[in-house]
Amino acid sequence: MERLIARERTRQVKVGDVPLGGGAPVVVQSMLNAAPDDAAANLEQIEALAEVGCELVRIAIPRADCLEAFQKVCEGSPLPVIADIHFDPQLAIEAARRGAAKLRINPGNIGGLEAARPVIEAARSAGIPIRIGVNAGSLDKTLAAREDLTLPQKLVASAIDHVRFFEEECDFHAIVVSAKAHDVVATIETYRLLAGALPGVPLHIGITEAGTAFQGIIKSAAGLGVLLEEGIGDTLRISLTDDPVTEVRACYMLLSALDLRKRSPELISCPTCGRTQVDLIPLAQEVERRLAALDKPLKVAVMGCVVNGPGEAADADIGVACGDGVGVVFASGRIVCKVAEADIVSALMKEIEAL
Amino acid sequence: MERLIARERTRQVKVGDVPLGGGAPVVVQSMLNAAPDDAAANLEQIEALAEVGCELVRIAIPRADCLEAFQKVCEGSPLPVIADIHFDPQLAIEAARRGAAKLRINPGNIGGLEAARPVIEAARSAGIPIRIGVNAGSLDKTLAAREDLTLPQKLVASAIDHVRFFEEECDFHAIVVSAKAHDVVATIETYRLLAGALPGVPLHIGITEAGTAFQGIIKSAAGLGVLLEEGIGDTLRISLTDDPVTEVRACYMLLSALDLRKRSPELISCPTCGRTQVDLIPLAQEVERRLAALDKPLKVAVMGCVVNGPGEAADADIGVACGDGVGVVFASGRIVCKVAEADIVSALMKEIEAL
């Protein structure tokens, strides 16, 4: 359990009713991309995200004329709503008054430490935490220009400056910190430094601007996988240039792969090879599609041949080991029937429903 | 460079002309799924894999009547071909005679240690290495039944038994070892144990039966990401219930994310939010599609707003920071033009071609 220590020793904050840090389950969050002045569109997106298990949502408030919509979203949302603010501290203060469950401000562009003071007071009055969200693309200019520091050192320096101000100058401790870069190796190094320098502070982890789904998922799973495995990270967002619903699904897949959260069924399916004598790829995809609606952590194996097939099918809760145009269906380790290729999916689903 | 030590201290073997281990670049491989008796179909698949950078291909030889096709594939293939053999040592011996650049046998089902001896002699005569490929779904039955061992311990025990026999009994050292499970945490633990127990042996890493593309890529990037980051892994396969071309693309994305190989351009693109005032998702996807043909490691940023946009666009080789229906294009850190949304892709591609 050594590897869980970093996560367990952070201080817990509450975002609405969601505990974050202090050994709570790693929280899954995403960010909306609907128009910020359209409350209905944002609420619709929140419903879709809640359905796939998203626990916190973040909304950008780029202008004062979006505050009214923000308030409506907070009032109607089934999930705690985080206000994402850049440049203008006044927007953060207003967001705190209008129902934000947490504020996210960016040290690089909020106007310096003193500009954060009234934001901190607004959060204190509202009883909500603040994320200090540093980003490589928007570092404070003086810090960005320093040639004696590496990018991870700059990101961490910016975060530490703000944490000290919040904690020591303002006696405000309900904080979460992030410091993201698009570079995976730099992000890993940054969070290791942060976890060492700020052992009590819950960390929000993510690879920023990770790209479209294929590249973004690989960069995020690799970088955040390394950190989570080291016990670093109390909440995560997988940033994709894609539908936020995909971000949330990817978060759960990653947490589930590392045994940190279990929500969805797991499909064990072989990559197919010259030994496979059924059309396995569409078969596995169909099983995956039908499993998507289930939110039980079942193990379902769809295997193409006799090499690992019987072993994996018997080891799973439900499984099928295929041969030449047939499938032998297993439930809880025992053979239950042998069916023709065309009937494999329905036979599997029947056993899954029976479970 | 501490983190590269494990990989650097392995012994190097050659698979055809591809060096594997001993600090060579991590080798990307995949496995064919065409019919094993159809040489033309396999060669066609190899061409497609070679085009995306695959360095080694593996073919299952399930029956003796596939050996002729295997030989033709070896003769016509631009990439070294690995013969994947289960159950029947005679097939491995024949494959070595017919042009295999490497053999893969499975300790759990090849018929015990002594059955491997003639296979080793055939490999020695042909001057080719052997992969000892243990798999959780096909462990030796006696070992699988032991209740005093964890799954990683069983996998490692099976591998070590075989390595000792190859090295000590048969004085055969051109070996590669793998020990895969579908469980990510178990696979990580297994390879850590292997790297400690067999420091000189090159390791082939992978998550077996990882599932269809979405789940399989996340499990593989997380598990193999952790291992590669610790310096473990001389060659990898990302096993997906999908097209092998996707496996190879995913391998390079992962290696590139960890700065271990660079082949493709990297797209830095933001996840979009309420601040985005252009239709960024299709725009980023279109840029990604056009970049796919390029095999230069360029950094291209496609950013939606002024928060991180100018910073990331200026930091990339080529970038665009979008505003309300317009994009400011950067090349090597300098603004080169401002164009309407409809012209962003062509303006970016023009700068990329100029580079």
XYZ file of C-alpha atoms in Angstrom:
710
model
C 0.000 0.000 0.000
C 3.098 2.199 -0.023
C 2.015 3.553 -3.372
C -1.170 5.059 -1.921
C 0.553 7.108 0.750
C 0.899 10.342 -1.224
C -2.807 10.386 -1.971
C -3.794 9.438 1.550
C -1.865 12.149 3.291
C -3.479 15.059 1.450
C -5.993 17.235 3.252
C -9.588 16.650 2.268
C -11.668 19.456 0.761
C -15.332 19.286 -0.209
C -16.563 20.375 -3.625
C -20.297 20.539 -3.033
C -20.922 17.138 -1.474
C -17.953 15.472 -3.196
C -14.926 14.785 -0.941
C -11.619 15.400 -2.699
C -8.244 14.325 -1.269
C -7.396 12.695 2.039
C -7.739 9.212 0.640
C -11.183 9.741 -0.937
C -11.707 7.868 -4.224
C -9.976 9.732 -7.075
C -12.616 12.188 -8.327
C -13.555 12.228 -12.028
C -14.198 15.610 -13.580
C -14.668 17.228 -16.957
C -15.295 20.651 -18.460
C -18.261 21.848 -20.495
C -17.851 23.334 -23.947
C -21.384 24.671 -24.538
C -21.790 28.434 -25.028
C -21.171 30.018 -21.603
C -24.252 32.235 -21.789
C -26.617 29.363 -22.613
C -27.811 27.790 -19.352
C -30.006 25.164 -21.019
C -27.194 23.899 -23.269
C -24.840 23.619 -20.288
C -27.416 21.792 -18.168
C -28.048 19.363 -21.004
C -24.328 18.650 -21.223
C -24.141 18.135 -17.456
C -26.937 15.533 -17.655
C -24.998 13.601 -20.297
C -21.832 13.760 -18.190
C -23.614 12.736 -14.990
C -24.981 9.699 -16.792
C -21.481 8.357 -17.467
C -20.376 9.003 -13.888
C -18.821 12.467 -14.020
C -18.608 13.828 -10.467
C -17.639 17.478 -10.959
C -18.109 19.810 -13.925
C -16.240 22.969 -14.744
C -17.553 25.913 -16.746
C -15.603 28.818 -18.202
C -16.899 32.272 -17.321
C -15.168 34.476 -19.874
C -17.400 37.562 -19.450
C -19.710 39.207 -16.920
C -22.699 38.668 -19.200
C -22.302 34.899 -18.643
C -22.821 35.139 -14.879
C -26.568 34.919 -15.037
C -26.444 31.708 -17.061
C -23.796 30.385 -14.658
C -26.095 30.964 -11.701
C -28.945 29.114 -13.436
C -26.626 26.223 -14.196
C -25.548 26.028 -10.540
C -29.178 26.030 -9.444
C -30.222 23.307 -11.867
C -27.161 21.084 -11.910
C -27.172 17.625 -10.306
C -23.365 17.908 -10.026
C -21.235 20.500 -8.222
C -20.178 23.222 -10.667
C -16.686 24.740 -10.767
C -16.188 28.256 -12.163
C -13.118 28.598 -14.402
C -11.811 32.149 -14.360
C -8.937 33.874 -16.129
C -7.795 37.525 -16.196
C -10.624 39.065 -14.155
C -10.786 38.420 -10.374
C -14.179 40.145 -10.223
C -15.729 37.301 -12.236
C -14.451 34.817 -9.654
C -15.923 36.838 -6.808
C -19.280 36.971 -8.583
C -19.164 33.238 -9.378
C -18.616 32.453 -5.681
C -21.696 34.502 -4.820
C -23.813 32.843 -7.475
C -23.395 29.214 -6.467
C -19.988 27.952 -7.627
C -18.960 24.852 -5.651
C -15.290 25.683 -6.300
C -13.306 28.349 -8.128
C -10.413 27.722 -10.471
C -8.053 30.617 -10.997
C -4.784 30.732 -12.932
C -1.798 32.316 -11.142
C -0.286 33.287 -14.488
C -3.070 35.609 -15.545
C -5.194 36.657 -12.575
C -3.106 39.767 -11.936
C -0.614 38.711 -9.270
C -0.906 37.567 -5.676
C -2.709 40.608 -4.305
C -5.409 40.327 -6.966
C -6.229 36.889 -5.532
C -6.964 38.264 -2.046
C -10.581 39.391 -2.671
C -11.208 36.110 -4.521
C -10.021 34.197 -1.459
C -12.334 36.242 0.755
C -15.280 35.539 -1.554
C -14.513 31.808 -1.424
C -14.194 31.920 2.346
C -17.600 33.632 2.645
C -19.178 31.075 0.299
C -17.424 28.201 2.085
C -15.928 26.812 -1.125
C -12.420 25.706 -2.150
C -10.190 27.225 -4.810
C -8.038 25.422 -7.337
C -4.766 27.151 -8.096
C -4.444 26.005 -11.706
C -1.037 26.671 -13.259
C -0.584 25.958 -16.951
C 2.576 25.889 -19.089
C 0.839 27.916 -21.818
C -0.029 30.768 -19.451
C 2.800 31.048 -16.930
C 3.487 34.380 -15.295
C 5.745 36.236 -17.769
C 8.628 36.900 -15.365
C 8.750 33.261 -14.367
C 8.382 32.042 -17.964
C 11.422 34.105 -18.971
C 13.781 32.646 -16.329
C 16.450 30.633 -18.082
C 17.854 29.051 -14.922
C 14.721 26.947 -14.360
C 13.292 23.957 -16.211
C 9.624 24.015 -17.183
C 8.644 21.718 -14.266
C 10.562 23.985 -11.871
C 8.776 27.067 -13.222
C 5.355 25.440 -12.922
C 6.059 24.322 -9.377
C 7.505 27.697 -8.366
C 4.355 29.412 -9.580
C 2.139 26.978 -7.667
C 4.194 27.234 -4.461
C 4.155 31.046 -4.541
C 0.388 31.000 -4.612
C -0.039 28.245 -2.055
C 2.164 30.194 0.403
C 0.131 33.329 -0.149
C -3.180 31.499 0.302
C -2.058 29.589 3.391
C 0.349 31.936 5.149
C -0.859 35.403 4.198
C -4.557 34.647 3.975
C -4.944 31.634 6.275
C -6.981 29.920 3.545
C -6.436 26.173 3.305
C -9.294 24.814 1.188
C -7.106 24.583 -1.870
C -6.400 22.167 -4.699
C -3.391 22.587 -6.978
C -2.722 21.684 -10.593
C 0.264 22.444 -12.815
C -0.195 21.051 -16.294
C 1.905 20.927 -19.443
C 1.150 19.279 -22.762
C 4.450 17.416 -22.485
C 3.961 14.128 -20.641
C 7.477 13.811 -19.228
C 7.431 17.432 -18.008
C 4.014 16.902 -16.417
C 5.168 13.765 -14.589
C 8.223 15.579 -13.260
C 6.130 18.605 -12.252
C 3.676 16.569 -10.179
C 6.439 14.586 -8.505
C 7.987 17.885 -7.429
C 4.598 19.218 -6.317
C 3.804 16.092 -4.289
C 7.156 16.480 -2.548
C 6.892 20.227 -1.949
C 3.207 20.354 -0.985
C 2.494 17.010 0.681
C -0.766 18.137 2.290
C -2.342 19.761 -0.745
C -4.769 17.735 -2.891
C -3.593 17.597 -6.497
C -5.714 17.845 -9.627
C -3.797 15.996 -12.349
C -4.052 16.212 -16.109
C -2.122 16.529 -19.353
C -3.191 19.813 -20.878
C -4.031 20.253 -24.579
C -3.376 16.546 -25.077
C -4.958 16.599 -28.533
C -7.753 14.670 -30.221
C -9.073 11.417 -28.750
C -6.467 8.932 -30.016
C -3.334 10.894 -29.079
C -4.931 12.585 -26.083
C -6.009 9.343 -24.479
C -2.577 7.770 -24.945
C -0.730 10.792 -23.545
C -3.140 11.079 -20.615
C -3.244 7.368 -19.769
C 0.556 7.177 -19.841
C 1.270 10.357 -17.889
C -1.576 10.157 -15.396
C -1.093 6.381 -15.153
C 2.481 6.901 -13.962
C 1.359 9.504 -11.408
C -1.645 7.581 -10.093
C 0.470 4.476 -9.762
C 2.870 6.493 -7.590
C -0.046 7.565 -5.416
C -0.178 11.090 -6.843
C -3.493 12.668 -7.861
C -6.735 13.259 -5.945
C -8.839 14.261 -8.944
C -8.217 14.021 -12.655
C -9.407 15.370 -15.916
C -8.462 13.797 -19.241
C -8.461 16.773 -21.619
C -9.464 15.788 -25.138
C -10.320 17.795 -28.220
C -13.518 15.736 -28.311
C -16.839 15.244 -26.539
C -16.469 15.650 -22.719
C -18.411 12.369 -22.342
C -15.399 10.620 -23.890
C -13.163 12.341 -21.325
C -15.193 10.869 -18.472
C -15.303 7.379 -19.987
C -11.535 7.509 -20.429
C -11.057 8.607 -16.792
C -12.978 5.597 -15.501
C -11.187 3.207 -17.834
C -7.864 4.489 -16.534
C -8.849 4.390 -12.860
C -10.342 0.953 -13.331
C -7.179 -0.334 -15.088
C -5.177 0.749 -12.041
C -7.700 -0.744 -9.581
C -8.493 2.705 -8.187
C -12.176 2.859 -9.179
C -14.473 0.239 -10.682
C -17.578 1.296 -12.513
C -17.891 -0.435 -15.859
C -17.645 -4.043 -16.972
C -14.174 -4.992 -18.207
C -13.852 -6.713 -21.556
C -10.994 -9.170 -21.879
C -10.703 -9.796 -25.604
C -7.802 -11.110 -27.616
C -6.184 -9.178 -30.443
C -6.975 -11.990 -32.932
C -4.327 -13.712 -35.025
C -3.988 -16.419 -37.660
C -5.505 -18.906 -35.226
C -8.828 -17.090 -34.913
C -11.635 -18.916 -36.726
C -14.561 -16.637 -35.950
C -15.052 -12.985 -36.911
C -13.932 -11.801 -33.480
C -13.426 -8.029 -33.858
C -17.101 -7.155 -34.619
C -18.174 -9.759 -32.061
C -16.096 -8.126 -29.308
C -17.258 -4.662 -30.378
C -20.904 -5.780 -30.192
C -20.398 -7.240 -26.716
C -18.668 -4.015 -25.651
C -21.567 -1.953 -27.025
C -24.112 -4.024 -25.119
C -22.055 -3.872 -21.917
C -21.798 -0.071 -22.081
C -25.211 0.387 -20.460
C -24.237 -1.752 -17.446
C -22.496 -0.073 -14.546
C -21.427 -3.229 -12.741
C -17.718 -4.148 -12.624
C -18.105 -7.553 -14.297
C -15.274 -9.270 -16.167
C -16.358 -10.547 -19.572
C -13.919 -12.482 -21.795
C -14.301 -12.798 -25.573
C -11.466 -15.003 -26.798
C -10.624 -16.238 -30.264
C -8.874 -19.575 -29.832
C -7.779 -22.439 -27.595
C -4.405 -20.940 -26.581
C -5.577 -18.544 -23.862
C -9.300 -18.793 -24.544
C -10.445 -21.447 -22.067
C -8.135 -20.047 -19.354
C -9.377 -16.480 -19.671
C -13.030 -17.422 -20.267
C -13.026 -19.568 -17.131
C -11.270 -16.852 -15.105
C -13.811 -14.149 -16.056
C -17.317 -13.829 -14.601
C -18.709 -14.643 -18.045
C -16.668 -15.666 -21.052
C -16.565 -17.325 -24.414
C -13.708 -19.266 -25.977
C -14.244 -19.542 -29.716
C -13.223 -22.341 -32.039
C -14.050 -23.009 -35.681
C -17.383 -21.198 -36.035
C -18.493 -22.034 -32.496
C -18.193 -20.608 -28.998
C -17.968 -22.368 -25.650
C -19.653 -20.148 -23.069
C -18.390 -20.069 -19.473
C -20.091 -18.625 -16.375
C -18.219 -18.332 -13.064
C -15.546 -20.700 -14.329
C -17.821 -23.448 -15.656
C -18.879 -24.348 -19.180
C -22.591 -23.626 -19.586
C -23.149 -24.220 -23.287
C -21.623 -24.455 -26.758
C -23.284 -22.311 -29.417
C -22.908 -21.421 -33.096
C -20.988 -18.215 -33.921
C -24.213 -16.310 -34.720
C -25.577 -17.033 -31.244
C -22.512 -16.122 -29.171
C -23.558 -12.563 -28.294
C -27.062 -13.526 -27.198
C -25.774 -16.499 -25.190
C -23.277 -14.241 -23.401
C -25.865 -11.562 -22.707
C -28.273 -14.164 -21.334
C -25.631 -15.319 -18.839
C -24.748 -11.730 -17.937
C -28.394 -10.926 -17.214
C -28.709 -14.085 -15.134
C -25.795 -12.992 -12.946
C 19.027 9.164 -17.083
C 18.584 6.868 -14.079
C 15.273 5.734 -15.495
C 16.909 4.234 -18.593
C 19.276 1.956 -16.716
C 17.119 -1.193 -16.689
C 16.721 -1.017 -20.454
C 20.375 -0.242 -21.044
C 21.764 -3.157 -19.126
C 19.918 -5.869 -21.077
C 21.827 -8.019 -23.546
C 21.200 -7.168 -27.164
C 19.741 -9.747 -29.537
C 19.117 -9.311 -33.246
C 15.791 -10.121 -34.862
C 16.713 -10.122 -38.526
C 18.510 -6.791 -38.788
C 16.634 -5.190 -35.895
C 18.628 -4.810 -32.646
C 16.538 -5.485 -29.554
C 17.698 -4.700 -26.022
C 21.001 -3.330 -24.780
C 19.844 0.256 -25.026
C 18.574 0.007 -28.626
C 15.461 2.107 -29.315
C 12.356 0.342 -27.967
C 11.222 -1.883 -30.860
C 7.628 -1.628 -32.126
C 5.948 -4.879 -33.127
C 2.540 -6.257 -33.986
C 0.915 -9.536 -34.966
C -0.882 -10.436 -38.168
C -4.453 -11.726 -38.169
C -4.780 -12.833 -41.809
C -5.444 -16.527 -42.490
C -2.182 -18.354 -41.663
C -2.196 -20.389 -44.891
C -2.642 -17.338 -47.132
C 0.811 -15.906 -47.929
C -0.495 -13.061 -50.081
C -2.919 -11.825 -47.419
C -0.163 -11.855 -44.799
C 2.293 -10.026 -47.055
C -0.323 -7.388 -47.784
C -0.861 -6.871 -44.074
C 2.898 -6.602 -43.509
C 3.106 -3.842 -46.140
C 0.406 -1.863 -44.344
C 2.193 -2.322 -41.010
C 5.609 -1.401 -42.437
C 4.114 1.817 -43.761
C 3.185 2.999 -40.261
C 6.604 2.078 -38.880
C 6.131 -1.453 -37.548
C 9.556 -3.051 -37.104
C 8.767 -6.711 -36.413
C 5.739 -8.819 -37.293
C 4.553 -12.028 -35.709
C 2.536 -14.772 -37.378
C 0.735 -17.684 -35.735
C 1.539 -21.106 -37.161
C -1.301 -23.240 -35.831
C -0.854 -26.235 -38.176
C 1.791 -27.892 -40.332
C -0.155 -27.051 -43.493
C 0.573 -23.353 -42.800
C 4.353 -23.789 -42.996
C 4.580 -23.356 -46.734
C 2.724 -20.035 -46.597
C 4.929 -19.018 -43.661
C 8.055 -19.652 -45.721
C 6.713 -17.545 -48.603
C 5.905 -14.726 -46.176
C 9.442 -14.825 -44.761
C 10.891 -14.698 -48.282
C 8.723 -11.775 -49.369
C 8.516 -9.717 -46.191
C 10.309 -6.364 -45.847
C 10.224 -6.881 -42.050
C 11.659 -9.693 -39.923
C 8.977 -12.312 -39.268
C 8.457 -14.018 -35.896
C 6.828 -17.455 -35.730
C 4.297 -17.829 -32.913
C 4.008 -21.449 -31.827
C 1.880 -23.217 -29.244
C 1.485 -26.900 -28.332
C 3.692 -28.426 -31.046
C 7.506 -28.004 -30.824
C 7.872 -29.553 -34.295
C 6.183 -26.504 -35.835
C 8.761 -24.253 -34.178
C 11.627 -26.376 -35.512
C 10.177 -26.202 -39.024
C 9.586 -22.440 -38.750
C 13.242 -21.906 -37.808
C 14.291 -23.841 -40.925
C 11.938 -21.906 -43.167
C 13.110 -18.378 -42.437
C 11.699 -17.234 -39.094
C 13.741 -14.322 -37.704
C 12.702 -15.317 -34.165
C 10.553 -17.957 -32.512
C 7.988 -17.354 -29.824
C 7.077 -20.337 -27.687
C 4.850 -20.506 -24.623
C 6.250 -22.360 -21.597
C 2.724 -23.204 -20.466
C 1.799 -25.302 -23.461
C 4.900 -26.405 -25.375
C 5.146 -29.678 -23.424
C 7.617 -28.945 -20.639
C 11.285 -28.001 -20.528
C 12.658 -31.022 -22.385
C 10.272 -30.427 -25.302
C 11.967 -27.055 -25.773
C 15.429 -28.586 -26.258
C 15.078 -29.456 -29.991
C 13.488 -26.041 -30.577
C 16.532 -24.391 -28.997
C 18.843 -26.442 -31.225
C 16.852 -25.447 -34.318
C 17.104 -21.771 -33.311
C 20.834 -22.139 -32.666
C 21.344 -23.666 -36.131
C 19.327 -20.900 -37.746
C 21.096 -18.212 -35.689
C 17.845 -16.729 -34.397
C 16.562 -15.752 -30.936
C 13.623 -17.218 -29.047
C 11.018 -15.393 -27.035
C 9.848 -17.233 -23.948
C 6.299 -15.904 -23.884
C 4.402 -16.645 -20.679
C 0.731 -15.735 -20.521
C -1.694 -15.700 -17.579
C -4.348 -17.452 -19.659
C -2.083 -20.410 -20.486
C 0.136 -20.987 -17.459
C 1.506 -24.453 -16.831
C -1.278 -26.263 -14.921
C 0.800 -27.253 -11.877
C 1.998 -23.685 -11.449
C -1.477 -22.231 -12.068
C -2.874 -24.389 -9.260
C -0.395 -23.225 -6.581
C -2.261 -21.258 -3.964
C 0.837 -19.959 -2.195
C 1.805 -17.722 -5.129
C 0.265 -14.544 -6.539
C -0.353 -14.339 -10.279
C 2.775 -12.186 -10.845
C 4.838 -14.689 -8.861
C 3.488 -17.579 -10.941
C 4.191 -15.794 -14.224
C 7.715 -14.935 -13.130
C 8.396 -18.450 -11.807
C 7.385 -19.919 -15.151
C 9.629 -17.487 -17.046
C 12.610 -18.053 -14.729
C 12.314 -21.852 -15.000
C 12.584 -21.593 -18.746
C 15.332 -18.984 -18.776
C 17.456 -21.184 -16.471
C 16.916 -24.175 -18.730
C 17.784 -22.197 -21.879
C 20.856 -20.559 -20.373
C 22.232 -23.140 -17.964
C 21.195 -26.469 -19.466
C 21.387 -25.503 -23.119
C 23.872 -22.600 -23.100
C 21.453 -20.621 -25.267
C 21.393 -16.895 -24.519
C 19.643 -15.253 -27.469
C 16.395 -14.938 -25.555
C 13.662 -12.396 -24.964
C 11.096 -12.838 -22.200
C 7.490 -11.745 -21.815
C 4.953 -12.531 -19.095
C 1.625 -10.893 -19.773
C -1.682 -10.697 -17.961
C -4.823 -8.802 -18.914
C -4.755 -7.157 -15.503
C -2.691 -3.966 -15.607
C -1.593 -3.929 -11.964
C -0.587 -7.610 -12.135
C 1.351 -6.988 -15.352
C 3.243 -4.043 -13.847
C 4.167 -6.112 -10.795
C 5.192 -9.071 -12.979
C 7.595 -7.031 -15.098
C 9.115 -5.323 -12.074
C 9.851 -8.756 -10.646
C 11.203 -9.966 -14.002
C 13.469 -6.939 -14.409
C 14.870 -7.613 -10.950
C 15.258 -11.376 -11.393
C 16.562 -11.348 -14.974
C 18.483 -8.089 -15.316
C 20.310 -9.142 -18.489
C 17.345 -10.473 -20.418
C 15.569 -8.187 -22.904
C 11.884 -7.881 -22.050
C 8.949 -7.825 -24.459
C 6.182 -5.906 -22.690
C 2.447 -5.878 -23.297
C -0.974 -6.103 -21.690
C -2.582 -9.217 -23.109
C -6.207 -9.376 -24.295
C -6.543 -5.699 -23.458
C -9.835 -5.433 -25.340
C -11.134 -3.262 -28.163
C -9.369 -0.035 -29.137
C -10.733 2.362 -26.499
C -10.216 0.173 -23.428
C -7.171 -1.605 -24.841
C -5.297 1.594 -25.574
C -5.988 2.999 -22.111
C -4.941 -0.201 -20.321
C -1.818 -0.528 -22.479
C -0.764 3.116 -22.269
C -1.179 3.102 -18.486
C 0.525 -0.230 -17.801
C 3.271 -0.021 -20.403
C 3.681 3.688 -19.662
C 4.509 2.897 -16.033
C 6.998 0.206 -17.082
C 8.699 2.211 -19.835
C 9.005 5.165 -17.506
C 10.844 2.898 -15.056
C 13.208 1.842 -17.838
C 11.590 -1.568 -18.298
C 10.809 -2.885 -21.778
C 12.980 -3.416 -24.869
C 10.139 -4.108 -27.286
C 6.402 -3.672 -26.991
C 3.191 -4.745 -28.539
C -0.112 -3.032 -27.812
C -2.649 -5.853 -28.215
C -5.993 -4.584 -29.462
C -9.082 -6.355 -30.720
C -8.748 -4.112 -33.776
C -6.644 -3.542 -36.905
C -2.917 -4.203 -36.208
C -2.169 -0.856 -37.897
C -3.903 0.808 -34.934
C -1.667 -1.181 -32.586
C 1.455 0.218 -34.250
C 0.151 3.794 -34.286
C -0.650 3.482 -30.584
C 2.858 2.141 -29.844
C 4.492 5.155 -31.452
C 2.149 7.584 -29.741
C 3.049 6.044 -26.392
C 6.807 5.971 -27.036
C 6.677 9.508 -28.349
C 4.705 10.723 -25.299
C 7.487 9.343 -23.094
C 10.258 10.823 -25.278
C 11.523 7.328 -26.154
C 10.864 7.448 -29.907
C 9.745 10.271 -32.167
C 8.143 9.507 -35.478
C 4.971 11.488 -36.000
C 4.047 15.131 -35.611
C 2.537 15.967 -32.229
C -0.722 17.864 -32.098
C -1.185 20.169 -29.133
C -4.878 21.011 -29.146
C -7.077 22.289 -26.363
C -10.148 20.436 -25.150
C -12.389 23.433 -25.975
C -14.632 25.136 -23.430
C -17.132 27.957 -23.149
C -14.434 30.380 -24.282
C -13.912 28.750 -27.677
C -15.348 30.841 -30.509
C -14.425 28.684 -33.500
C -15.538 25.132 -34.303
C -12.297 23.676 -32.960
C -12.936 19.916 -32.731
C -13.380 19.289 -36.500
C -10.602 21.800 -37.182
C -8.140 19.888 -34.954
C -9.281 16.568 -36.426
C -8.702 17.867 -39.952
C -5.204 19.092 -39.052
C -4.497 15.716 -37.425
C -5.709 13.896 -40.550
C -3.452 15.994 -42.787
C -0.469 15.542 -40.471
C -0.868 11.741 -40.461
C 1.033 11.368 -43.731
C 4.056 13.262 -42.356
C 6.682 11.313 -40.455
C 8.554 14.305 -39.046
C 8.370 14.984 -35.285
C 6.931 18.509 -35.610
C 4.912 20.179 -32.866
C 1.691 21.718 -34.170
C -0.632 23.634 -31.830
C -4.335 24.212 -32.534
C -5.696 26.319 -29.700
C -9.158 27.720 -29.085
C -8.713 30.931 -27.114
C -6.448 33.573 -25.632
C -5.817 31.833 -22.283
C -3.151 29.334 -23.348
C -3.467 29.845 -27.115
C -0.741 32.392 -27.847
C 1.660 30.699 -25.392
C 1.263 27.240 -26.880
C 1.067 28.429 -30.506
C 4.303 30.370 -30.085
C 6.019 27.460 -28.329
C 5.150 24.944 -31.094
C 6.901 24.738 -34.471
C 3.659 25.840 -36.111
C 0.540 26.929 -34.290
C -2.719 28.781 -34.400
C -4.434 30.652 -31.582
C -8.087 31.177 -32.425
C -10.359 34.034 -31.464
C -13.850 34.987 -32.583
C -13.996 33.374 -36.037
C -10.323 34.064 -36.757
C -6.956 32.414 -36.215
C -3.545 33.965 -35.597
C -0.943 31.690 -37.179
C 2.520 31.319 -35.595
C 5.665 29.775 -37.100
C 8.770 29.196 -34.964
C 7.398 31.479 -32.270
C 6.449 34.427 -34.486
C 3.085 35.594 -35.800
C 2.987 35.105 -39.569
C -0.620 35.947 -40.426
C -4.204 36.317 -39.205
C -6.802 34.435 -41.229
C -10.536 33.741 -41.246
C -11.719 30.485 -39.620
C -12.311 28.825 -43.002
C -8.693 29.423 -44.016
C -6.963 28.217 -40.833
C -6.197 24.675 -42.003
C -4.727 25.755 -45.327
C -2.680 28.528 -43.685
C -1.259 26.023 -41.175
C -0.469 23.460 -43.851
C 1.257 26.113 -45.954
C 3.561 26.962 -43.048
C 4.183 23.284 -42.313
C 5.184 22.629 -45.914
C 7.468 25.663 -45.861
C 9.300 24.278 -42.825
